[in-house]
XYZ file of C-alpha atoms in Angstrom:
773
model
C 0.000 0.000 0.000
C 2.830 2.390 0.919
C 4.603 1.667 -2.364
C 1.448 2.464 -4.293
C 1.169 5.757 -2.396
C 4.766 6.589 -3.286
C 4.196 5.747 -6.949
C 1.110 7.963 -7.040
C 2.989 10.721 -5.234
C 5.878 10.380 -7.680
C 3.526 10.740 -10.642
C 1.868 13.757 -9.071
C 5.255 15.249 -8.246
C 6.438 14.823 -11.812
C 3.368 16.567 -13.126
C 3.213 19.392 -10.557
C 6.976 19.725 -9.862
C 6.442 21.159 -6.363
C 10.149 21.879 -5.752
C 12.330 23.103 -8.566
C 15.753 21.438 -8.659
C 18.332 24.200 -9.039
C 21.328 21.900 -9.486
C 22.808 18.518 -8.565
C 26.560 18.719 -7.894
C 29.084 16.106 -6.735
C 31.058 17.133 -3.678
C 34.456 15.771 -2.572
C 33.625 15.839 1.147
C 31.262 14.155 3.566
C 29.176 16.937 5.132
C 28.125 16.692 8.776
C 26.603 20.162 9.270
C 25.202 22.818 6.956
C 23.530 26.174 7.529
C 22.154 28.793 5.126
C 23.024 32.459 5.579
C 19.887 34.313 6.739
C 20.564 37.354 4.536
C 22.469 36.081 1.495
C 22.440 33.062 -0.807
C 25.382 31.468 0.976
C 25.665 27.982 2.447
C 28.211 27.172 5.161
C 29.134 23.508 5.540
C 31.294 21.556 7.966
C 32.974 18.380 6.759
C 33.698 15.238 8.753
C 37.279 16.403 9.265
C 36.043 19.828 10.513
C 36.860 21.909 7.462
C 34.454 24.809 6.931
C 33.316 25.554 3.375
C 31.336 28.517 2.095
C 29.448 28.219 -1.193
C 27.249 30.546 -3.161
C 23.794 29.516 -4.317
C 25.302 28.573 -7.699
C 27.749 26.315 -5.811
C 30.753 28.558 -6.393
C 33.099 28.050 -3.480
C 34.191 31.286 -1.816
C 36.642 29.920 0.711
C 37.667 26.939 2.823
C 39.166 27.132 6.301
C 40.548 24.568 8.731
C 40.147 25.900 12.283
C 42.323 23.085 13.628
C 39.658 22.015 16.112
C 36.791 19.557 16.032
C 33.693 21.557 15.043
C 30.542 20.406 16.851
C 28.015 23.151 15.997
C 27.463 26.044 13.605
C 25.184 29.053 13.203
C 25.060 32.475 11.530
C 24.749 35.899 13.074
C 21.338 37.455 12.333
C 22.862 39.904 9.836
C 24.714 37.105 8.052
C 28.152 38.708 8.500
C 29.569 36.310 11.091
C 29.783 32.514 11.244
C 29.842 31.097 14.776
C 31.463 27.698 15.264
C 31.254 25.636 18.442
C 34.152 23.297 19.195
C 34.677 20.098 21.123
C 36.773 21.894 23.749
C 34.140 24.538 24.543
C 35.292 27.417 22.332
C 33.127 29.660 20.186
C 34.977 30.772 17.058
C 33.657 33.808 15.193
C 34.672 34.039 11.524
C 34.216 36.787 8.958
C 31.907 35.812 6.097
C 33.944 37.863 3.613
C 37.185 35.926 3.881
C 36.765 33.279 6.566
C 39.320 34.892 8.861
C 38.788 34.420 12.567
C 37.551 37.501 14.385
C 37.300 36.232 17.936
C 37.823 33.166 20.108
C 35.614 32.934 23.192
C 35.872 30.311 25.922
C 32.219 29.734 26.822
C 32.139 26.121 28.017
C 34.379 23.474 29.520
C 32.981 20.726 27.291
C 31.786 20.353 23.705
C 29.309 22.958 22.423
C 26.607 20.864 20.778
C 24.273 23.628 19.582
C 24.244 27.344 18.797
C 21.421 29.802 18.202
C 21.835 33.511 17.436
C 18.636 35.529 17.905
C 18.102 39.176 17.068
C 15.687 41.552 18.760
C 12.347 41.905 17.003
C 12.029 45.623 16.302
C 8.246 45.418 16.613
C 8.407 44.201 20.199
C 8.526 46.831 22.918
C 8.636 46.445 26.693
C 5.386 47.081 28.526
C 6.718 50.243 30.153
C 7.499 53.806 29.285
C 9.519 54.292 26.157
C 13.256 54.440 26.678
C 15.036 56.663 24.192
C 17.741 54.896 22.173
C 21.219 55.277 23.584
C 23.818 57.187 21.598
C 27.423 56.091 21.812
C 29.202 59.432 22.142
C 32.741 58.080 21.869
C 33.004 58.943 18.176
C 32.321 62.599 18.999
C 35.497 62.979 21.039
C 37.879 60.313 19.769
C 39.153 59.094 16.416
C 38.449 55.456 15.451
C 39.584 52.967 18.059
C 43.155 51.676 17.648
C 43.706 48.246 16.132
C 45.990 45.494 17.309
C 49.645 46.569 17.000
C 52.246 44.763 14.967
C 56.010 45.315 14.708
C 57.865 43.672 11.860
C 57.777 39.920 12.426
C 56.627 40.240 16.032
C 53.007 39.462 16.850
C 51.057 40.569 19.869
C 50.903 37.132 21.449
C 47.913 35.286 22.888
C 44.798 37.399 23.015
C 41.123 36.811 22.445
C 41.417 38.483 19.063
C 42.804 37.066 15.861
C 46.234 38.360 14.836
C 45.543 37.988 11.121
C 42.521 40.263 11.051
C 43.058 42.883 13.748
C 41.711 45.723 11.631
C 38.331 44.016 11.312
C 37.795 43.991 15.063
C 36.560 47.577 15.571
C 34.299 47.349 12.512
C 33.009 43.977 13.669
C 32.121 45.293 17.112
C 30.541 48.519 15.906
C 28.474 46.647 13.340
C 27.315 44.127 15.916
C 26.228 46.864 18.255
C 23.672 48.297 15.825
C 20.977 45.713 16.600
C 20.556 43.960 19.929
C 21.187 40.228 19.567
C 22.089 37.278 21.775
C 24.130 34.181 20.980
C 22.991 31.097 22.901
C 25.278 28.083 23.189
C 24.418 24.718 24.700
C 27.046 22.405 26.184
C 27.249 18.680 26.581
C 27.271 19.131 30.371
C 23.861 20.861 30.445
C 25.127 24.447 30.584
C 23.623 27.175 28.415
C 25.558 30.419 27.914
C 24.236 33.756 26.661
C 26.436 36.358 24.962
C 25.213 39.746 23.744
C 26.546 40.511 20.247
C 28.156 37.073 20.479
C 31.098 38.499 22.446
C 29.892 39.863 25.814
C 28.903 37.034 28.244
C 25.762 38.045 30.065
C 24.426 34.847 31.607
C 24.861 31.128 32.187
C 22.598 28.424 33.558
C 23.046 24.740 34.290
C 19.830 22.810 33.607
C 20.999 20.125 36.052
C 20.788 22.610 38.932
C 17.546 24.511 38.362
C 14.229 23.501 39.996
C 11.774 22.250 37.387
C 8.012 22.273 37.127
C 6.769 19.134 35.326
C 3.475 20.023 33.707
C 1.944 16.594 33.932
C 2.547 16.442 37.701
C 1.853 19.980 38.890
C 4.894 19.853 41.187
C 8.033 21.989 41.381
C 10.364 19.566 43.144
C 11.919 17.933 40.103
C 15.440 18.200 38.794
C 17.321 16.936 35.772
C 20.261 14.616 36.291
C 23.118 13.944 33.857
C 21.336 16.087 31.296
C 22.998 17.287 28.103
C 21.657 19.985 25.814
C 20.603 18.911 22.324
C 19.166 22.101 20.782
C 18.315 25.648 21.872
C 16.218 28.382 20.295
C 15.535 31.873 21.640
C 12.331 33.600 20.583
C 12.475 36.741 18.470
C 11.122 38.815 21.352
C 13.872 37.341 23.583
C 11.370 36.324 26.272
C 11.498 32.557 25.951
C 14.134 29.903 25.394
C 13.006 26.486 24.209
C 15.567 23.797 24.894
C 15.739 20.095 24.067
C 17.833 17.959 26.383
C 18.532 14.343 27.219
C 18.680 13.272 30.864
C 16.980 11.661 33.834
C 14.146 13.401 35.669
C 14.531 13.135 39.429
C 11.842 13.730 42.078
C 13.909 15.279 44.839
C 11.202 14.597 47.445
C 10.137 11.093 46.425
C 13.003 9.049 45.047
C 10.762 5.984 44.623
C 8.982 7.694 41.730
C 12.126 8.524 39.806
C 12.550 7.405 36.201
C 15.040 4.606 35.725
C 15.704 5.627 32.122
C 16.672 8.874 30.524
C 14.547 10.665 28.007
C 14.259 13.606 25.666
C 12.682 16.561 27.413
C 11.515 19.937 26.199
C 12.496 22.623 28.677
C 10.942 26.081 28.602
C 12.965 28.903 30.180
C 11.772 32.391 31.023
C 14.294 34.836 29.572
C 12.041 37.893 29.805
C 14.873 39.775 31.540
C 16.424 40.157 28.071
C 13.202 41.672 26.752
C 12.314 43.834 29.747
C 15.830 45.258 30.087
C 17.106 45.023 26.546
C 17.749 48.778 26.311
C 19.830 48.761 29.480
C 21.616 45.567 28.449
C 22.263 47.030 25.010
C 23.937 50.097 26.502
C 26.034 48.215 29.042
C 27.121 45.483 26.650
C 27.940 47.993 23.921
C 30.313 49.831 26.231
C 31.614 46.685 27.941
C 32.345 44.781 24.723
C 34.209 47.786 23.322
C 36.161 48.082 26.572
C 37.081 44.395 26.392
C 38.325 44.848 22.828
C 40.444 47.814 23.877
C 41.793 45.893 26.859
C 43.063 43.315 24.377
C 44.721 46.126 22.408
C 46.401 47.348 25.618
C 47.532 43.814 26.470
C 48.920 43.286 22.980
C 50.651 46.676 23.028
C 52.372 46.025 26.348
C 53.347 42.523 25.248
C 54.754 43.805 21.982
C 56.712 46.624 23.640
C 58.112 44.142 26.151
C 59.192 41.723 23.405
C 60.782 44.472 21.348
C 62.706 45.994 24.249
C 63.759 42.612 25.623
C 65.136 41.617 22.227
C 67.081 44.872 21.955
C 68.514 44.648 25.456
C 69.576 41.055 24.890
C 71.658 42.283 21.949
C 73.103 45.129 24.070
C 74.080 42.877 26.986
C 75.394 40.215 24.617
C 77.892 42.700 23.181
C 78.814 44.507 26.428
C 79.065 41.315 28.512
C 82.535 40.769 26.998
C 83.965 43.717 28.949
C 83.722 42.205 32.496
C 85.366 39.021 31.197
C 88.243 41.000 29.670
C 88.706 42.981 32.907
C 88.972 39.757 34.870
C 91.332 38.240 32.269
C 93.731 41.179 32.716
C 93.696 40.744 36.479
C 91.888 44.014 37.245
C 89.232 44.381 39.935
C 87.341 47.353 38.514
C 83.789 47.302 37.119
C 82.601 48.214 33.646
C 81.246 51.455 35.061
C 84.633 52.343 36.579
C 86.425 51.666 33.291
C 84.124 53.942 31.301
C 84.267 56.684 33.954
C 88.082 56.574 33.856
C 87.958 56.982 30.103
C 85.427 59.782 30.360
C 87.530 61.847 32.759
C 90.770 61.546 30.776
C 92.482 58.793 32.702
C 94.597 56.338 30.738
C 92.566 53.669 28.983
C 93.054 50.234 30.530
C 94.173 47.335 28.308
C 90.875 45.553 28.933
C 88.759 48.507 27.827
C 91.050 49.183 24.872
C 90.741 45.594 23.705
C 86.963 45.674 24.196
C 86.427 48.899 22.248
C 88.929 48.238 19.482
C 88.441 44.505 18.939
C 85.477 42.909 20.754
C 82.978 45.674 20.097
C 84.406 47.663 17.245
C 82.787 50.434 15.266
C 80.547 48.048 13.299
C 79.287 46.309 16.432
C 78.601 49.599 18.175
C 76.690 50.966 15.194
C 74.658 47.778 15.040
C 73.628 48.105 18.690
C 72.901 51.823 18.329
C 70.762 51.146 15.281
C 68.855 48.408 17.101
C 68.156 50.641 20.111
C 67.133 53.525 17.873
C 64.816 51.283 15.870
C 63.309 49.831 19.033
C 62.756 53.336 20.356
C 60.876 54.406 17.244
C 58.733 51.260 17.289
C 57.956 51.621 20.992
C 57.024 55.264 20.588
C 54.749 54.275 17.699
C 53.014 51.527 19.682
C 52.537 53.814 22.685
C 51.263 56.817 20.730
C 49.145 54.970 18.146
C 47.826 52.015 20.152
C 48.489 51.960 23.894
C 47.722 55.541 24.852
C 44.608 55.969 22.631
C 43.224 52.635 23.844
C 43.679 53.597 27.495
C 42.098 57.011 26.955
C 39.055 55.558 25.160
C 38.656 52.928 27.892
C 38.696 55.754 30.422
C 35.958 57.599 28.536
C 33.778 54.519 28.118
C 34.126 53.638 31.786
C 33.064 57.168 32.647
C 29.955 56.581 30.512
C 29.301 53.329 32.376
C 29.806 55.165 35.650
C 27.064 57.585 34.682
C 24.740 54.706 33.795
C 25.489 52.953 37.092
C 24.203 55.989 38.976
C 20.817 55.530 37.297
C 20.000 52.894 39.902
C 16.326 52.432 39.072
C 17.203 51.122 35.618
C 20.650 49.601 35.837
C 20.880 48.129 39.315
C 18.407 45.404 38.329
C 20.849 44.107 35.682
C 23.773 44.138 38.097
C 25.634 47.302 37.119
C 27.117 48.086 40.535
C 28.029 51.726 41.148
C 30.825 51.034 43.642
C 32.479 48.439 41.431
C 32.336 50.736 38.413
C 33.800 53.559 40.529
C 36.704 51.262 41.432
C 37.344 50.398 37.787
C 37.184 54.079 36.836
C 39.855 54.906 39.403
C 41.980 51.991 38.218
C 41.901 53.140 34.590
C 42.794 56.659 35.739
C 45.884 55.271 37.417
C 46.727 53.364 34.227
C 46.516 56.580 32.201
C 49.120 58.064 34.561
C 51.254 54.926 34.269
C 51.230 55.085 30.461
C 52.247 58.743 30.574
C 55.069 57.904 33.001
C 56.224 55.007 30.840
C 56.262 57.251 27.786
C 58.459 59.803 29.564
C 60.784 57.202 31.079
C 61.200 55.494 27.701
C 61.980 58.808 26.015
C 64.581 59.671 28.672
C 66.234 56.236 28.569
C 66.440 56.247 24.791
C 67.970 59.740 24.798
C 70.603 58.636 27.327
C 71.395 55.568 25.230
C 71.821 57.750 22.155
C 74.203 60.096 23.995
C 76.214 57.165 25.397
C 76.591 55.500 21.992
C 77.741 58.809 20.475
C 80.456 59.157 23.105
C 81.606 55.525 22.787
C 81.732 55.832 18.987
C 84.030 58.846 19.326
C 86.243 56.915 21.739
C 86.449 53.962 19.344
C 87.490 56.210 16.466
C 90.188 57.835 18.638
C 91.524 54.437 19.629
C 91.587 53.376 15.976
C 93.212 56.677 14.931
C 90.281 57.618 12.741
C 88.931 61.164 12.220
C 86.103 62.179 14.585
C 84.828 65.229 12.751
C 81.601 63.517 11.768
C 80.873 62.359 15.323
C 78.742 64.842 17.305
C 79.874 65.867 20.733
C 78.430 63.972 23.689
C 77.191 65.437 26.941
C 79.538 64.139 29.629
C 76.976 64.680 32.389
C 74.472 62.498 30.547
C 77.134 59.853 30.038
C 77.719 59.825 33.804
C 73.993 59.443 34.426
C 73.844 56.546 31.953
C 76.794 54.792 33.574
C 75.493 55.342 37.095
C 71.872 54.335 36.550
C 71.394 52.473 33.250
C 74.421 50.307 32.572
C 73.293 47.610 35.030
C 69.677 48.688 35.475
C 66.777 48.929 33.068
C 63.941 51.322 34.033
C 61.877 50.341 31.002
C 62.103 46.659 31.927
C 61.119 47.486 35.506
C 57.914 49.136 34.309
C 57.135 46.113 32.133
C 57.432 43.516 34.914
C 54.436 42.628 37.040
C 56.291 41.872 40.285
C 58.560 44.924 40.203
C 58.176 47.547 42.923
C 59.040 51.029 41.691
C 60.897 53.291 44.100
C 59.134 56.583 44.636
C 60.845 59.609 46.148
C 59.421 61.210 49.264
C 58.372 64.450 47.549
C 56.283 62.626 44.935
C 54.630 60.463 47.591
C 53.791 63.567 49.662
C 52.322 65.343 46.620
C 50.113 62.325 45.836
C 48.798 62.273 49.412
C 47.991 65.968 49.157
C 46.079 65.377 45.887
C 43.868 62.771 47.578
C 42.451 65.551 49.752
C 40.970 67.161 46.642
C 39.107 63.931 45.824
C 38.766 61.946 42.622
C 40.862 58.968 43.765
C 41.932 57.190 46.928
C 44.879 55.094 45.713
C 48.113 56.608 47.023
C 50.379 53.647 46.178
C 49.922 53.554 42.414
C 53.307 55.154 41.693
C 55.005 52.166 43.339
C 53.373 49.791 40.856
C 54.728 49.004 37.440
C 52.758 49.569 34.257
C 52.035 45.843 33.912
C 50.930 45.502 37.534
C 48.567 48.438 37.137
C 47.140 46.848 33.997
C 46.654 43.549 35.830
C 44.826 45.413 38.571
C 42.569 47.018 35.965
C 41.784 43.595 34.517
C 40.876 42.205 37.935
C 38.581 45.118 38.711
C 36.955 44.889 35.272
C 36.367 41.180 35.713
C 34.724 41.808 39.079
C 32.554 44.644 37.752
C 31.382 42.714 34.668
C 30.828 39.533 36.657
C 28.058 41.246 38.595
C 25.705 41.684 35.572
C 26.582 38.140 34.491
C 25.594 36.734 37.878
C 22.524 38.960 38.211
C 21.111 38.069 34.784
C 21.842 34.370 35.324
C 19.818 34.394 38.538
C 16.822 35.900 36.724
C 16.519 33.154 34.097
C 13.888 30.736 35.398
C 12.320 27.488 34.309
C 8.729 27.872 33.111
C 8.198 24.149 32.855
C 9.310 20.877 31.333
C 7.500 18.551 28.983
C 8.879 14.992 28.792
C 8.761 13.902 25.148
C 9.888 10.281 25.064
C 12.051 7.800 27.038
C 15.240 6.273 25.680
C 17.213 3.203 26.683
C 20.916 3.074 27.380
C 21.490 1.406 24.010
C 20.000 4.462 22.297
C 22.306 6.906 24.054
C 25.037 6.764 21.425
C 22.653 7.690 18.606
C 20.891 10.514 20.468
C 23.080 13.201 18.953
C 22.001 12.064 15.487
C 18.264 12.135 16.236
C 16.597 14.809 14.065
C 15.056 17.711 15.978
C 13.979 21.231 15.086
C 12.663 24.265 16.985
C 11.068 27.354 15.501
C 8.902 30.317 16.436
C 6.000 31.588 14.339
C 3.908 34.678 14.697
C 0.321 34.000 15.658
C -1.807 35.638 12.989
C -4.882 35.427 15.200
C -3.301 37.490 17.963
C -4.769 40.956 18.353
C -2.341 42.181 20.992
C -0.936 45.604 20.413
C 2.236 44.341 22.008
C 3.624 41.973 19.433
C 5.732 40.455 22.187
C 3.011 37.965 23.099
C 2.086 36.496 19.716
C 4.913 34.061 19.072
C 4.079 30.351 19.080
C 6.913 27.872 19.436
C 6.945 24.601 17.552
C 9.109 21.592 18.382
C 9.525 18.804 15.846
C 11.409 15.585 16.585
C 11.857 12.008 15.450
C 10.865 9.341 17.983
C 13.283 6.376 18.235
C 11.726 3.060 17.293
C 10.185 1.346 20.310
C 9.864 4.495 22.393
C 6.273 5.383 23.342
C 5.380 2.019 21.744
C 5.727 3.657 18.343
C 7.836 2.914 15.299
C 8.901 5.206 12.493
C 7.152 8.244 13.970
C 7.770 11.952 14.290
C 6.141 14.299 16.770
C 5.202 17.972 16.569
C 4.418 20.013 19.689
C 3.340 23.628 19.874
C 2.911 25.958 22.817
C 0.539 28.838 22.184
C 0.721 30.173 25.740
C 1.963 33.545 26.962
C 5.754 33.879 26.999
C 5.684 35.579 30.384
C 3.692 32.961 32.316
C 4.470 29.468 33.520
C 4.003 26.600 31.120
C 0.454 25.289 31.113
C -0.804 21.984 29.757
C -3.812 23.817 28.369
C -1.590 25.716 25.939
C 0.235 22.608 24.713
C -0.962 20.500 21.823
C 0.603 18.172 19.313
C 0.354 15.220 16.988
C 2.308 12.120 16.041
C 2.816 11.184 12.407
C 3.625 7.648 11.312
C 5.881 7.322 8.276
C 5.273 4.567 5.696
C 7.018 1.410 6.902
C 9.203 1.161 3.792
C 10.733 4.572 4.490
C 12.542 6.182 7.387
C 12.851 9.834 8.327
C 16.483 10.806 7.757
C 16.125 14.427 8.844
C 13.513 17.102 9.366
C 13.238 20.855 9.737
C 10.531 23.344 10.584
C 9.895 25.842 7.848
C 7.935 29.077 7.579
C 4.126 29.245 7.530
C 3.894 26.429 10.105
C 5.369 23.905 7.686
C 7.584 20.862 8.278
C 10.079 19.594 5.713
C 10.776 15.846 5.962
C 13.544 13.916 4.283
C 12.548 10.267 3.724
C 14.768 7.458 2.491
C 13.760 3.980 1.396
C 14.820 1.107 3.655
C 16.862 -0.731 1.036
C 18.059 -4.276 1.773
C 20.107 -4.589 -1.397
C 23.190 -2.937 -2.843
C 21.126 -0.929 -5.292
C 20.408 2.662 -4.227
C 16.980 3.236 -2.747
C 14.564 6.021 -3.463
C 14.246 9.192 -1.397
C 11.559 11.789 -0.958
C 11.271 15.316 0.301
C 7.907 16.135 1.841
C 6.683 19.547 2.968
C 3.670 19.289 5.268
C 1.245 21.988 6.281
C 0.791 21.459 10.004
C -2.459 23.399 9.837
C -3.875 20.511 7.794
C -3.134 18.110 10.647
C -5.130 17.860 13.841
C -3.339 19.120 16.955
C -4.589 17.302 20.068
C -4.385 18.991 23.494
C -1.894 17.265 25.774
C -2.911 15.808 29.114
C -1.299 13.238 31.353
C -1.380 11.489 34.676
C 1.504 11.331 37.088
C 3.415 9.397 38.296
C 2.082 6.420 36.330
C 2.896 8.157 33.047
C 4.871 11.374 32.641
C 4.985 11.023 28.873
C 1.797 12.760 27.766
C 2.578 12.124 24.104
C 1.920 8.428 24.642
C -1.794 9.188 24.700
C -1.698 10.701 21.231
C -2.888 8.519 18.391
C -0.342 8.475 15.568
C -1.663 9.597 12.200
C -0.522 7.792 9.070
C 1.275 9.925 6.531
C -0.828 9.746 3.379
C 1.270 11.097 0.544
C -1.600 11.107 -1.926
C -3.680 13.553 0.118
C -3.563 17.319 0.558
C -1.184 17.214 3.525
C 1.507 18.981 1.541
C 3.991 18.719 -1.328
C 6.095 15.701 -2.297
C 9.242 15.527 -4.416
C 11.208 12.462 -5.502
C 15.001 12.655 -5.088
C 17.199 10.534 -7.387
C 19.698 9.675 -4.652
C 19.849 7.928 -1.301
C 19.900 10.900 1.071
C 21.756 11.467 4.288
C 21.953 14.159 6.956
C 22.064 17.112 7.210
C 18.994 18.814 5.739
C 19.744 22.522 5.308
C 16.573 24.618 5.017
C 16.474 28.399 4.676
C 13.186 30.019 5.630
C 14.390 33.481 4.642
C 15.664 32.417 1.205
C 13.078 29.711 0.446
C 15.627 27.057 -0.503
C 16.778 23.666 0.771
C 20.000 21.726 0.295
C 19.911 17.925 0.406
C 23.012 15.741 0.619
C 23.209 12.222 -0.715
C 25.121 9.322 0.748
C 27.145 9.218 -2.481
C 28.411 12.755 -1.952
C 26.064 14.833 -4.034
C 24.524 18.171 -3.091
C 21.093 19.005 -4.439
C 19.571 22.454 -4.023
C 15.811 22.905 -4.425
C 13.740 26.061 -4.515
C 10.817 25.600 -2.121
C 8.794 28.733 -2.918
C 9.165 29.035 -6.652
C 5.487 29.916 -7.041
C 5.389 32.518 -4.305
C 5.982 36.236 -4.508
C 9.561 37.144 -3.675
C 8.315 40.172 -1.745
C 6.579 38.011 0.795
C 5.593 39.689 4.024
C 8.483 39.501 6.452
C 6.120 38.776 9.331
C 5.602 35.280 7.962
C 9.274 34.377 8.172
C 9.989 32.055 11.080
C 12.873 32.262 13.466
C 14.707 29.173 12.300
C 17.080 27.188 14.396
């Protein structure tokens, strides 16, 4: 009977051609993940060996990258400019769509990131409170564009959270991301879900194994998940609700005798209305904070680069001048290098050791090489300080002052954790760093000038010893030579300022002046002059971490569980294949809603394949929708669903929710021979299927879906559209609701792209586009 249905469907498909085949191309890779760009006709794919490919709609390859890590999840930014990759070791990698270069590496989890979802604020949704005027970032009024990561010759800035190869894209990336409020959600294998505004500023984290859960079929709140891992997450367009699929055991913390012995797939509903209610405040804080974090990386890279450059130069200096103490000892003298040079400076007879050092060991060529290296290092250091370090510190200071002003608006910003005292502490710390950078700049200039004067004098001495003319050698200041020999020959003030554990000596007059300045207010730290530049920067980082941790902790505590719906149980033998089980989550606008506030008219749909044997069903998929209010607890009265039985000769390879309440199914024939089987793509209108309200009894049965009667998929009816595919298909199924296309991959490494909406107007109303996962 099923074969006859397929034959009839094939004939109808050939006549009607419901999905136009754009092309059928062989591909040299096995694809494990694929995702369409939401704004452009671009398809990002991840191969089995974790290469990332980007293709145009016409299958022209734009670029290929190898991140060097096992990629476990992928998603696009809402504007289509960034690709987010989740890795096995808990990193989120952000790559530029234009060239594939990495923009940012963020450590979000300690385990594999199994799913990503990047949701953008729906402009039509507004909080149910007085209007809050949009915030203007005033930094551009007073400062030039933010400095980029520094680079000197072959030296790189070292380990930072930013990519060395694409430093110049960082400011543009951040400013572009800050235009529309968006949140990147990442789910980990350990049950943790992280939230990052603009994809870069961490604003919250929850562990689903530690939150109290309300199970709808029981009416109790004393349940908890155990050993749960996240499978899929999706944040609604109004940011008020997170729907999450997870595998784990459900534990009754008050009655252990009623606990489930087996794990199951559960649908968890989380209240994230704090993002909606305080999105303006969060937008302002995260915009400033993310920019500050970027500039902190510029400061770190600048200091690191200056330290590397100066250390390399001083190694060359000490390598050449270390020969003098050895020569002094070889000639049996007990003087120091400083004494030898002072004797030469004041006209005393040149010792044999010093003569040999200047004429033979060092020589004119060696001296010029060292002088050139120091001069070059000086120019590079001045460039890094003036073009990168100092501007970054000054802009950080301004942005922190802006945050300080926001923190004093307690009625709006205290609720999201912006603590006034902590921000005051950070503001003082950055003020001290501004002073430290100015001091470092002056010290470096003085040291370099003394070096230049010393080298000029030594060069003249070398020429005299070699009986060469000295007319071209400028005169040296003997007093400055004395200062160099007394304070710089064995000491290094620049190095002292670049070491974290170095204590800087401060004269009594300076310390007394600082104490007098405290009386006038503005700061309370009287010991900052004793700290090095690096130590002051480390202190700034610690205070920033503490200040930004407060919003993170506050927001995390305000994300609550609305309820949990158990979907189906699984056995231990099914655990290995759980990650391959097809699931999909999407949000659709409710056309029947008459609310002025469009924040309440989003209905979430969850579609999933049920493993054979679970719920006493075989070859079934389930679809659940929740039409309840996003701001209230989950209610069984708002939940409804249906089960759909596939023809026995076919299995569901993958599925995806599509726009207009549609489901796209990928079916493959169960072939028992070597010959390739047939495959089908089916697009169902869920409105044509009967949703049954869910109800259940507890504790005898927590799986309410077991009461649903499975409908048989009749392909020769008006359920939807059917298309035959001339290949045996495999996962993944890449569907684009915004572009109206789908990409199907065959087990024999072919990619087939179909146009789903070839008969529809291209200027379709944007309200009908779903928020696809």
